[in-house]
Coordinates of C-alpha atoms and ligand atoms in Angstrom, one line a residue:
M1 CA 112.7 91.2 149.3
Q2 CA 110.1 93.5 151.0
N3 CA 110.6 97.2 151.3
H4 CA 110.0 97.2 155.0
N5 CA 113.5 95.8 155.3
L6 CA 115.0 98.9 153.7
I7 CA 117.9 100.6 155.5
N8 CA 118.1 104.2 154.6
P9 CA 121.5 105.8 153.7
Q10 CA 123.5 106.8 156.7
Q11 CA 125.0 109.8 154.9
S12 CA 123.0 112.5 153.2
V13 CA 123.3 112.7 149.5
S14 CA 125.1 116.0 149.6
D15 CA 127.8 114.4 151.8
T16 CA 128.7 111.5 149.5
Q17 CA 130.8 111.6 146.4
F18 CA 128.0 109.9 144.5
G19 CA 126.5 113.3 144.9
Q20 CA 123.0 112.6 143.4
S21 CA 120.4 109.9 143.3
Y22 CA 121.2 106.6 141.9
E23 CA 118.9 107.1 138.9
T24 CA 120.4 110.5 138.0
A25 CA 123.9 109.1 138.3
Y26 CA 123.0 106.1 136.2
Q27 CA 121.5 108.3 133.5
D28 CA 124.3 110.9 133.3
F29 CA 127.3 108.6 133.6
Q30 CA 129.8 108.4 130.7
W31 CA 133.1 106.5 130.9
A32 CA 134.8 109.1 128.7
T33 CA 133.8 111.9 131.2
A34 CA 135.0 109.7 134.1
A35 CA 138.4 109.2 132.4
K36 CA 138.8 112.9 131.6
T37 CA 138.0 113.9 135.1
L38 CA 140.6 111.5 136.4
L39 CA 143.3 112.1 133.9
G40 CA 142.6 115.2 131.8
E41 CA 144.0 115.2 128.3
R42 CA 145.9 112.0 128.7
A43 CA 142.6 110.1 128.9
E44 CA 141.9 110.7 125.2
S45 CA 145.3 109.9 123.9
N46 CA 145.5 106.6 125.9
R47 CA 148.9 107.7 127.1
F48 CA 148.5 106.5 130.7
N49 CA 149.1 103.4 132.6
Q50 CA 148.6 102.0 136.1
F51 CA 152.0 103.1 137.2
S52 CA 151.6 106.7 136.0
V53 CA 148.1 107.0 137.3
C54 CA 148.5 105.3 140.7
I55 CA 152.0 106.3 141.6
A56 CA 154.0 108.7 139.4
R57 CA 151.5 111.5 139.2
H58 CA 151.0 111.6 143.0
A59 CA 154.8 111.3 143.5
K60 CA 155.0 114.5 141.5
A61 CA 152.0 116.4 142.9
S62 CA 152.2 115.3 146.6
P63 CA 155.5 113.4 147.0
T64 CA 155.4 113.4 150.8
K65 CA 151.9 112.0 151.1
T66 CA 151.8 108.6 152.7
A67 CA 150.6 105.9 150.3
L68 CA 151.2 102.8 152.3
L69 CA 151.0 102.1 156.0
W70 CA 152.3 98.6 156.5
H71 CA 151.8 96.7 159.6
G72 CA 153.8 93.5 159.9
K73 CA 152.6 90.4 161.6
D74 CA 155.3 90.9 164.3
N75 CA 153.9 94.5 164.8
V76 CA 156.8 96.1 162.8
R77 CA 155.5 99.2 161.2
E78 CA 156.7 100.8 158.0
A79 CA 155.3 103.8 156.0
Y80 CA 155.9 104.7 152.4
T81 CA 155.2 107.9 150.6
F82 CA 154.1 108.0 146.9
S83 CA 157.6 109.2 146.0
A84 CA 159.2 106.3 147.9
L85 CA 156.9 103.8 146.1
E86 CA 157.8 105.4 142.8
A87 CA 161.5 105.1 143.5
H88 CA 161.2 101.4 144.5
A89 CA 159.1 100.6 141.5
L90 CA 161.3 102.4 139.0
K91 CA 164.4 100.7 140.3
F92 CA 162.8 97.4 140.0
A93 CA 161.5 98.2 136.5
Q94 CA 165.1 99.0 135.5
A95 CA 166.4 95.8 137.1
L96 CA 163.8 93.8 135.1
K97 CA 164.8 95.5 131.9
K98 CA 168.5 94.7 132.6
L99 CA 167.4 91.0 133.0
G100 CA 165.9 91.1 129.6
I101 CA 162.2 91.3 130.6
E102 CA 160.2 92.8 127.7
K103 CA 156.8 94.1 127.1
G104 CA 154.2 91.4 127.5
D105 CA 156.4 88.9 129.4
R106 CA 154.8 87.3 132.4
V107 CA 156.4 88.0 135.8
F108 CA 154.8 86.4 138.8
I109 CA 154.7 87.6 142.4
Y110 CA 154.7 85.0 145.2
M111 CA 155.2 86.5 148.6
E112 CA 153.5 87.1 151.9
R113 CA 151.8 90.5 152.2
I114 CA 155.0 92.5 152.5
P115 CA 155.9 95.9 151.0
E116 CA 157.9 94.3 148.2
V117 CA 154.6 93.0 146.8
F118 CA 153.6 96.6 146.1
F119 CA 157.0 97.8 144.9
S120 CA 157.4 94.8 142.5
T121 CA 153.8 95.0 141.2
F122 CA 154.3 98.6 140.0
G123 CA 157.9 97.8 138.8
I124 CA 156.6 95.0 136.6
L125 CA 153.8 97.2 135.2
R126 CA 156.3 100.0 134.5
A127 CA 158.6 97.6 132.8
G128 CA 155.7 96.7 130.5
A129 CA 155.4 93.1 131.7
I130 CA 152.2 91.3 132.9
V131 CA 151.9 90.8 136.7
G132 CA 150.9 87.4 137.8
P133 CA 149.9 87.5 141.5
L134 CA 150.1 84.3 143.4
F135 CA 148.5 83.7 146.8
S136 CA 151.1 82.9 149.4
A137 CA 149.1 79.9 150.7
F138 CA 149.5 78.1 147.3
G139 CA 151.5 74.9 147.2
P140 CA 153.8 73.6 144.5
E141 CA 151.0 72.1 142.4
A142 CA 149.0 75.4 142.3
I143 CA 152.0 77.5 141.3
L144 CA 153.2 75.0 138.7
D145 CA 149.8 75.1 137.0
R146 CA 149.9 78.9 136.7
L147 CA 153.6 79.4 135.8
Q148 CA 153.4 76.6 133.2
D149 CA 150.2 77.8 131.6
S150 CA 151.4 81.4 131.3
Q151 CA 155.0 80.4 130.4
A152 CA 156.2 82.8 133.0
K153 CA 159.7 84.2 132.5
A154 CA 160.4 85.5 136.0
I155 CA 159.1 85.2 139.5
V156 CA 159.6 87.5 142.5
I157 CA 159.5 85.2 145.5
S158 CA 160.1 85.5 149.2
S159 CA 162.8 83.3 150.5
T160 CA 160.3 81.5 152.8
L161 CA 158.3 80.3 149.8
L162 CA 161.4 79.3 147.7
P163 CA 161.2 75.6 148.7
R164 CA 157.8 75.3 147.1
L165 CA 159.0 76.6 143.9
N166 CA 162.1 74.5 143.9
A167 CA 159.9 71.4 144.2
V168 CA 158.6 72.0 140.7
R169 CA 161.4 74.1 139.2
Q170 CA 162.7 71.5 136.8
L171 CA 159.2 71.4 135.1
L172 CA 159.5 75.1 134.3
P173 CA 162.0 75.6 131.4
D174 CA 160.6 79.0 130.6
L175 CA 161.2 80.4 134.0
E176 CA 164.5 82.2 133.5
H177 CA 164.7 84.4 136.5
V178 CA 164.0 83.8 140.2
I179 CA 164.3 87.0 142.2
V180 CA 164.4 86.3 145.9
V181 CA 163.1 88.8 148.5
N182 CA 164.6 88.2 151.9
R183 CA 163.8 90.5 154.7
N184 CA 166.6 88.9 156.7
P185 CA 169.6 89.9 154.6
E186 CA 172.2 87.6 156.2
S187 CA 170.9 84.5 154.4
N188 CA 171.0 86.2 151.0
D189 CA 174.4 84.7 150.4
K190 CA 172.8 81.3 150.2
L191 CA 171.3 82.1 146.8
K192 CA 172.0 79.6 144.0
N193 CA 173.2 80.2 140.5
K194 CA 169.9 81.1 138.8
E195 CA 168.5 83.1 141.7
Y196 CA 169.0 86.8 142.2
C197 CA 168.8 88.8 145.4
Y198 CA 166.0 91.4 145.0
N199 CA 167.8 93.9 147.2
A200 CA 171.0 93.7 145.3
L201 CA 169.3 94.0 141.9
V202 CA 167.4 97.1 143.1
E203 CA 170.3 98.8 144.8
A204 CA 172.3 98.7 141.6
E205 CA 169.6 100.8 139.8
S206 CA 168.5 104.4 139.8
A207 CA 164.9 105.6 140.0
T208 CA 164.4 106.8 136.5
E209 CA 162.1 106.1 133.6
A210 CA 164.9 106.6 131.2
G211 CA 165.1 103.7 128.7
L212 CA 161.9 102.0 129.8
P213 CA 159.3 101.3 127.1
E214 CA 156.2 103.4 126.8
I215 CA 153.2 101.7 128.3
T216 CA 149.7 102.8 127.2
A217 CA 146.2 102.1 128.4
D218 CA 145.6 99.2 126.1
C219 CA 148.7 97.3 127.1
S220 CA 148.2 94.1 129.1
S221 CA 148.7 94.6 132.9
V222 CA 147.6 92.0 135.4
M223 CA 146.6 88.3 135.0
H224 CA 145.0 86.6 137.9
Y225 CA 144.0 82.9 137.6
T226 CA 140.5 81.9 138.3
S227 CA 138.8 78.5 138.7
G228 CA 136.4 76.8 136.3
T229 CA 134.4 73.6 136.4
T230 CA 136.1 71.2 134.0
A231 CA 139.6 72.4 133.6
K232 CA 142.5 73.8 135.5
P233 CA 142.5 77.6 136.4
K234 CA 142.7 80.0 133.5
G235 CA 144.5 83.3 133.3
V236 CA 142.2 86.4 133.2
L237 CA 144.1 89.0 131.3
H238 CA 143.5 92.7 132.0
R239 CA 144.7 96.0 130.6
H240 CA 146.0 99.2 132.1
Q241 CA 142.8 101.0 131.1
A242 CA 141.1 99.1 133.9
V243 CA 142.3 101.8 136.3
I244 CA 139.6 104.1 135.1
A245 CA 136.9 101.8 136.4
Q246 CA 138.9 100.9 139.5
A247 CA 139.3 104.6 140.4
E248 CA 135.7 105.5 139.6
T249 CA 134.2 102.7 141.7
S250 CA 136.6 103.5 144.5
R251 CA 135.3 107.1 144.4
M252 CA 131.6 106.3 143.9
V253 CA 131.2 103.0 145.8
L254 CA 133.9 103.0 148.4
D255 CA 133.3 106.8 148.7
L256 CA 137.0 107.2 149.2
R257 CA 138.3 110.8 149.9
P258 CA 142.0 111.1 149.5
E259 CA 142.4 114.1 151.8
T260 CA 140.9 112.5 154.8
D261 CA 140.5 108.8 154.5
I262 CA 142.5 105.9 155.9
Y263 CA 141.4 102.9 153.8
W264 CA 141.8 99.3 154.6
C265 CA 141.2 96.4 152.2
T266 CA 141.6 93.1 153.9
A267 CA 142.0 91.0 150.8
D268 CA 145.3 89.5 149.8
P269 CA 147.0 90.8 146.6
G270 CA 147.0 87.2 145.3
W271 CA 143.3 87.7 144.6
V272 CA 141.7 90.3 142.4
T273 CA 140.2 92.3 145.3
G274 CA 143.7 92.8 146.6
T275 CA 145.0 94.3 143.4
S276 CA 141.9 96.2 142.0
Y277 CA 141.0 97.7 145.5
G278 CA 144.1 96.9 147.5
M279 CA 146.3 98.9 145.0
F280 CA 144.9 100.4 141.8
G281 CA 141.6 102.1 142.7
P282 CA 142.5 103.7 146.0
W283 CA 146.0 104.8 144.8
A284 CA 144.6 106.1 141.6
L285 CA 142.7 108.5 143.8
G286 CA 145.8 109.2 145.9
C287 CA 144.5 107.6 149.1
T288 CA 146.5 106.4 152.1
M289 CA 146.1 102.7 152.6
L290 CA 146.7 100.3 155.4
V291 CA 148.1 96.8 154.7
Y292 CA 148.3 94.2 157.4
E293 CA 150.6 91.3 156.8
G294 CA 148.8 88.9 159.1
G295 CA 145.6 87.0 158.6
F296 CA 142.3 87.1 160.4
D297 CA 142.3 87.8 164.1
A298 CA 139.3 89.6 165.5
S299 CA 140.9 91.6 168.3
K300 CA 144.0 92.4 166.1
W301 CA 141.6 93.7 163.4
Y302 CA 139.7 95.9 165.8
E303 CA 143.0 97.1 167.2
L304 CA 144.3 98.1 163.8
I305 CA 141.1 100.0 162.9
A306 CA 141.4 101.9 166.2
F307 CA 145.2 102.5 165.9
Y308 CA 145.3 103.6 162.3
K309 CA 141.9 105.4 162.5
V310 CA 140.6 103.5 159.5
S311 CA 137.6 105.2 157.9
V312 CA 136.8 103.1 154.9
W313 CA 136.9 99.4 155.1
Y314 CA 136.5 96.7 152.4
T315 CA 136.2 93.2 153.6
A316 CA 134.4 89.9 153.1
P317 CA 131.3 88.1 154.5
T318 CA 133.3 85.2 156.0
A319 CA 135.5 87.7 157.9
I320 CA 132.4 89.6 159.1
R321 CA 130.8 86.3 160.3
M322 CA 134.0 85.5 162.2
L323 CA 133.9 88.9 163.8
M324 CA 130.3 88.2 164.8
K325 CA 131.4 84.9 166.3
A326 CA 134.1 86.7 168.4
G327 CA 131.3 88.4 170.3
D328 CA 129.8 91.8 170.7
N329 CA 131.8 92.8 173.7
L330 CA 135.2 92.7 171.9
P331 CA 134.5 95.7 169.6
K332 CA 133.4 97.7 172.6
Q333 CA 137.0 97.7 173.9
F334 CA 138.2 99.6 170.9
D335 CA 137.5 103.1 169.6
L336 CA 136.0 102.3 166.2
S337 CA 134.3 105.6 165.8
T338 CA 136.5 106.6 162.8
L339 CA 134.7 104.0 160.6
R340 CA 132.6 105.9 158.1
H341 CA 131.9 103.5 155.2
L342 CA 132.0 99.7 155.1
C343 CA 131.8 97.5 152.0
S344 CA 131.9 93.8 151.4
V345 CA 132.6 91.4 148.5
G346 CA 133.1 87.8 147.4
E347 CA 130.1 86.0 148.7
P348 CA 126.5 86.7 149.5
L349 CA 126.4 89.1 152.4
N350 CA 123.7 87.7 154.8
P351 CA 121.2 90.2 156.2
E352 CA 122.3 89.2 159.8
A353 CA 125.8 90.5 159.0
I354 CA 124.4 93.8 157.8
L355 CA 122.2 94.2 160.9
W356 CA 125.0 93.2 163.2
G357 CA 127.3 95.8 161.6
K358 CA 124.7 98.5 162.0
A359 CA 124.0 97.6 165.7
I360 CA 127.6 96.9 166.8
L361 CA 129.9 99.0 164.6
G362 CA 127.3 101.6 164.0
R363 CA 127.8 101.3 160.2
V364 CA 126.0 99.4 157.5
F365 CA 128.0 97.0 155.3
H366 CA 127.5 97.7 151.6
D367 CA 127.6 94.6 149.5
T368 CA 129.4 94.7 146.1
W369 CA 129.4 92.1 143.4
W370 CA 132.0 91.5 140.8
Q371 CA 134.5 89.0 139.5
T372 CA 138.1 88.5 138.4
E373 CA 136.8 88.9 134.9
T374 CA 135.0 92.2 135.4
G375 CA 138.1 93.7 137.1
S376 CA 136.0 96.2 139.0
M377 CA 132.7 96.4 141.0
H378 CA 129.7 95.9 138.8
I379 CA 126.6 95.5 141.0
C380 CA 126.7 97.4 144.2
N381 CA 125.0 99.2 147.1
Y382 CA 125.8 102.9 146.9
P383 CA 126.2 105.3 149.8
V384 CA 123.1 107.3 148.6
M385 CA 120.9 104.3 148.0
P386 CA 118.8 102.5 150.6
V387 CA 120.2 99.0 151.3
K388 CA 117.9 96.0 151.0
P389 CA 119.7 93.5 153.3
G390 CA 120.6 90.4 151.2
S391 CA 120.6 92.2 147.9
M392 CA 123.8 92.8 145.9
G393 CA 122.4 96.2 144.9
K394 CA 122.1 97.8 141.4
P395 CA 124.4 98.0 138.3
F396 CA 127.2 100.5 138.5
P397 CA 126.5 103.5 136.3
G398 CA 128.2 102.9 133.0
T399 CA 127.4 99.2 133.1
E400 CA 124.3 97.3 132.3
A401 CA 123.1 94.0 133.8
A402 CA 120.4 91.6 132.9
I403 CA 118.9 88.2 133.9
L404 CA 118.9 85.9 130.9
S405 CA 117.1 82.7 130.0
D406 CA 118.9 79.5 129.0
D407 CA 118.7 80.7 125.4
W408 CA 120.2 84.1 126.4
H409 CA 117.1 86.4 126.2
S410 CA 116.3 89.0 128.8
L411 CA 113.9 87.9 131.6
G412 CA 111.7 90.2 133.6
A413 CA 111.7 91.2 137.2
G414 CA 111.2 88.3 139.6
E415 CA 112.5 85.7 137.2
E416 CA 115.6 83.7 138.1
G417 CA 118.3 83.2 135.4
H418 CA 121.8 83.8 134.3
L419 CA 123.4 87.0 135.6
A420 CA 124.8 88.8 132.5
I421 CA 126.8 92.0 132.1
K422 CA 127.2 94.2 129.0
P423 CA 131.0 94.5 128.5
L424 CA 131.1 98.3 128.7
S425 CA 133.5 98.9 131.5
P426 CA 137.2 99.6 130.7
S427 CA 138.1 97.0 133.3
M428 CA 136.3 94.1 131.5
F429 CA 138.9 91.4 130.9
K430 CA 140.5 91.1 127.5
A431 CA 140.7 87.3 127.2
Y432 CA 141.5 84.1 129.0
W433 CA 145.2 83.6 128.4
Q434 CA 145.6 81.7 125.1
K435 CA 142.1 80.4 125.3
E436 CA 140.2 82.1 122.5
A437 CA 137.3 79.6 122.3
L438 CA 136.7 79.7 126.0
T439 CA 136.8 83.5 126.0
Q440 CA 134.2 83.6 123.2
S441 CA 132.0 81.1 124.9
R442 CA 131.4 83.5 127.7
F443 CA 129.8 86.1 125.4
K444 CA 126.2 85.6 124.1
N445 CA 124.1 88.1 122.2
G446 CA 126.4 90.9 123.3
W447 CA 126.3 89.9 126.9
Y448 CA 129.1 88.6 129.1
I449 CA 127.7 85.5 131.0
T450 CA 129.0 85.6 134.5
G451 CA 128.4 82.0 135.6
D452 CA 126.2 83.2 138.5
R453 CA 122.4 82.8 138.8
A454 CA 120.4 85.7 140.1
R455 CA 117.1 87.6 140.2
R456 CA 116.1 91.2 139.8
D457 CA 113.2 92.6 141.9
D458 CA 110.6 95.2 140.9
D459 CA 112.8 98.0 142.2
G460 CA 115.8 97.0 140.1
Y461 CA 117.8 95.4 143.0
Y462 CA 119.7 92.2 142.1
W463 CA 119.7 89.1 144.3
F464 CA 122.3 86.4 144.2
V465 CA 120.9 82.9 143.8
G466 CA 124.0 80.6 143.3
R467 CA 126.6 79.5 140.8
A468 CA 125.4 78.1 137.5
D469 CA 128.3 75.7 137.5
D470 CA 130.1 73.4 140.0
V471 CA 132.6 76.0 141.1
I472 CA 132.9 76.1 144.9
N473 CA 132.9 79.4 146.8
T474 CA 134.7 78.7 150.1
A475 CA 135.2 81.7 152.3
G476 CA 135.0 84.0 149.3
H477 CA 137.5 82.1 147.2
L478 CA 136.5 80.3 144.1
V479 CA 137.8 76.7 143.8
G480 CA 137.3 74.5 140.8
P481 CA 136.4 70.9 141.7
F482 CA 138.6 69.7 138.9
E483 CA 141.8 71.2 140.5
V484 CA 141.0 69.4 143.8
E485 CA 140.1 66.1 142.1
N486 CA 143.4 66.3 140.2
A487 CA 145.4 66.8 143.4
L488 CA 143.5 64.0 145.1
V489 CA 144.2 61.4 142.5
E490 CA 147.9 62.1 142.7
H491 CA 147.9 60.5 146.2
P492 CA 149.1 56.9 145.8
A493 CA 146.0 55.5 147.6
V494 CA 143.4 57.3 145.5
A495 CA 141.8 55.7 142.5
E496 CA 139.1 58.3 141.7
A497 CA 137.8 61.4 143.3
G498 CA 134.7 63.6 143.1
V499 CA 134.5 67.0 144.8
I500 CA 131.6 69.2 145.7
G501 CA 130.8 72.4 147.7
K502 CA 128.9 71.6 150.9
P503 CA 127.0 74.5 152.5
D504 CA 128.6 75.7 155.7
K505 CA 127.4 78.3 158.1
D506 CA 130.8 80.0 158.6
R507 CA 132.6 79.5 155.2
L508 CA 129.6 79.6 152.9
E509 CA 130.8 76.3 151.5
I510 CA 133.4 73.8 152.4
I511 CA 135.1 71.4 150.0
K512 CA 133.9 67.9 150.4
A513 CA 135.7 65.0 148.6
F514 CA 134.4 61.5 147.7
V515 CA 137.3 59.2 147.2
S516 CA 137.5 55.6 146.0
L517 CA 140.7 53.7 146.9
K518 CA 143.1 51.6 144.9
V519 CA 143.2 47.9 145.5
G520 CA 145.3 47.2 148.6
Y521 CA 144.2 50.3 150.6
T522 CA 141.5 50.3 153.2
P523 CA 139.5 53.3 154.4
S524 CA 140.5 54.7 157.8
E525 CA 140.4 58.1 159.6
E526 CA 144.1 58.2 159.4
L527 CA 144.2 57.7 155.7
A528 CA 141.5 60.4 155.3
G529 CA 143.6 62.8 157.3
E530 CA 146.7 62.0 155.3
I531 CA 145.0 62.6 152.0
K532 CA 143.5 65.9 153.1
Q533 CA 147.0 67.1 154.2
F534 CA 148.4 65.9 151.0
V535 CA 146.1 68.2 149.0
R536 CA 146.5 71.0 151.5
K537 CA 150.3 71.0 151.0
R538 CA 150.4 70.5 147.3
L539 CA 147.5 72.7 146.2
S540 CA 146.6 75.3 148.9
A541 CA 145.6 75.8 152.4
H542 CA 142.3 77.3 151.2
A543 CA 141.5 74.6 148.6
Y544 CA 141.8 71.3 150.4
P545 CA 138.8 69.1 151.4
R546 CA 137.8 69.7 155.0
E547 CA 135.6 66.6 154.7
L548 CA 136.4 63.4 153.0
S549 CA 134.3 60.3 152.5
F550 CA 135.4 57.0 151.1
V551 CA 133.1 55.4 148.6
E552 CA 133.3 52.1 146.6
N553 CA 132.5 53.8 143.3
L554 CA 131.7 57.3 142.1
P555 CA 128.6 57.9 140.1
K556 CA 129.5 58.5 136.5
T557 CA 127.9 59.4 133.2
R558 CA 128.1 56.9 130.4
S559 CA 130.9 59.0 128.9
G560 CA 132.8 58.5 132.2
K561 CA 132.4 62.0 133.7
I562 CA 131.9 62.0 137.5
M563 CA 128.4 63.3 138.3
R564 CA 129.1 65.9 141.0
R565 CA 125.5 67.0 140.8
L566 CA 124.4 63.6 142.0
L567 CA 127.1 63.4 144.7
K568 CA 125.8 66.8 146.0
A569 CA 122.2 65.8 145.9
R570 CA 122.9 62.6 147.8
E571 CA 125.1 64.4 150.4
L572 CA 122.4 67.1 151.0
G573 CA 119.4 64.7 150.7
L574 CA 118.0 66.5 147.7
P575 CA 116.1 65.1 144.8
E576 CA 118.5 63.2 142.5
G577 CA 117.0 64.7 139.3
D578 CA 117.5 63.3 135.8
L579 CA 119.6 60.2 136.0
S580 CA 119.3 59.2 132.4
T581 CA 122.9 59.7 131.7
L582 CA 124.1 57.7 134.7
E583 CA 126.2 54.7 133.7
D584 CA 124.6 51.3 134.7
Ligands
WT7_1 C1 132.4 85.1 142.1 C2 133.6 85.8 141.6 C3 135.7 90.0 142.8 C4 135.7 89.7 144.2 C5 136.4 88.4 144.6 C6 135.9 87.2 143.9 C7 131.0 85.3 143.9 C8 131.4 87.8 144.4 C9 129.6 88.4 145.4 C10 128.6 88.9 146.1 C11 127.4 86.9 146.0 C12 129.5 87.0 145.1 C13 130.2 85.1 142.6 C14 131.1 85.6 141.5 N1 130.7 86.7 144.4 N2 130.8 88.8 145.0 N3 128.6 90.2 146.5 N4 127.5 88.2 146.4 N5 128.4 86.3 145.4 O1 136.3 87.1 142.6 O2 137.2 84.8 142.5 O3 136.4 85.9 140.4 O4 134.8 85.2 142.2 O5 132.3 85.3 143.5 O6 129.9 83.8 142.4 O7 130.9 85.1 140.3 P1 136.2 85.8 141.9

């Protein structure tokens, strides 16, 4: 926390779009002004939406400008202008309308990172429906939870993922339409009764807004599911107005300049970073964006930066640590000199990663903190502000942050407590889907309680301490222990299960499961492996226990709740704390 660790800004104040000192910007900032600068008169009337702001207005003003540079995992390359995106999205919106999709219906997207993800996202938004993005690594159990909870009416799915939906299809009576994207058109004939071919639907339509409903800033837009401690994931509902905050943070934090930048966000659109900053913010500004279909691969990533001349890069600490592991010689084989500004999100960014970036890439990673619920960056390191390695930075202008005590009163500098945010940003979530009491429970004394613990130092920088609940952060993805426990007990051998996050030097945390077996089963390595794979397949490749221990009994409270805190303390050799509620 000492100032001697300060890294001074790499760009001079006059060069950045922040344009002034942090303090001045914080003082002067007004959301209404930001909205007006972005949208002019339409800002006040609320007559704008994420399709009009991110796509349609650029299609009109600069139709031939490239919006999307897509790089397939087999090195196929495709490029789409803003007007091409507009046409694809409008045709899909018309197709949805024809299928009877109405304002507020939930339409999910379940595909690998292919261009149709982007076309259909904006098509769904223009049709007035709510987009439900699903991560392509999800298994049948994970998609069932989300489609069921939201009573989804339609899903746009890639043919490769169709078997996972079919495994649970009979449990989804509300799911009327399954729209299949197949990039290998020959097999489209195999579609069954209630499945539509995406291409055929879209080809039958024309690219017009005629007949589509009016969508305004306060209409619901996107709903990502996020994990909690004691229940299955809940839907976090956002509104079109979020685009104001997504655009403004893209300008002031990512420092995006549409005329010159090539921007790359490595997050998958199944997660909020991949929509807020892998679509909305950058496209609201009219930026050209790279999307890579494949996953992490150190030399491929460097190659992409060099080939596409990426200048602004938004990624995650786990990826940065993996790049560090791949060695310092690798990046020297590529021309990475176009990189101008680097940002990170999702987990604490360790000081070593920042120092490594500075030494090896010649650029400092700027940490940003936010959540699915906040919809846009809320505590950040700004291009004009010195970076204190290890700190998340300071509240975004137009927001307010605080550290609160257990009875929700503001604490002073140096004190650790609950990280809280004043719900001032237009991107703040509207509600948890059909969970009014849970939504209310996150607000105390006018503050939104984030579920994180943190500290503020004398200079106003915020420092992440940990989660206030049992939610696990593995490689930047939140996983609720309850979901994993549920999947574990569905295995025929498992009687009971308790799940914790175990610190890990690469992934921040890994999921560790403690399992007691039913009578007739005996612990073995083989069974452990089988149970892990069972969860991996049903739930998700990112949410299965990498470690599993068999136990006779799980520690429980007298009311029968598994004491994860105690499992964790025992695993880590920490003090066991108050055991008064432990059953005998
Ligand atoms: C949780 C939100 C919104 C980005 C993707 C995650 C953790 C996020 C940081 C950071 C330390 C961070 C927090 C937060 N987190 N950014 N810079 N430093 N922790 O969205 O899945 O809703 O997760 O991720 O615990 O509450 P999410």
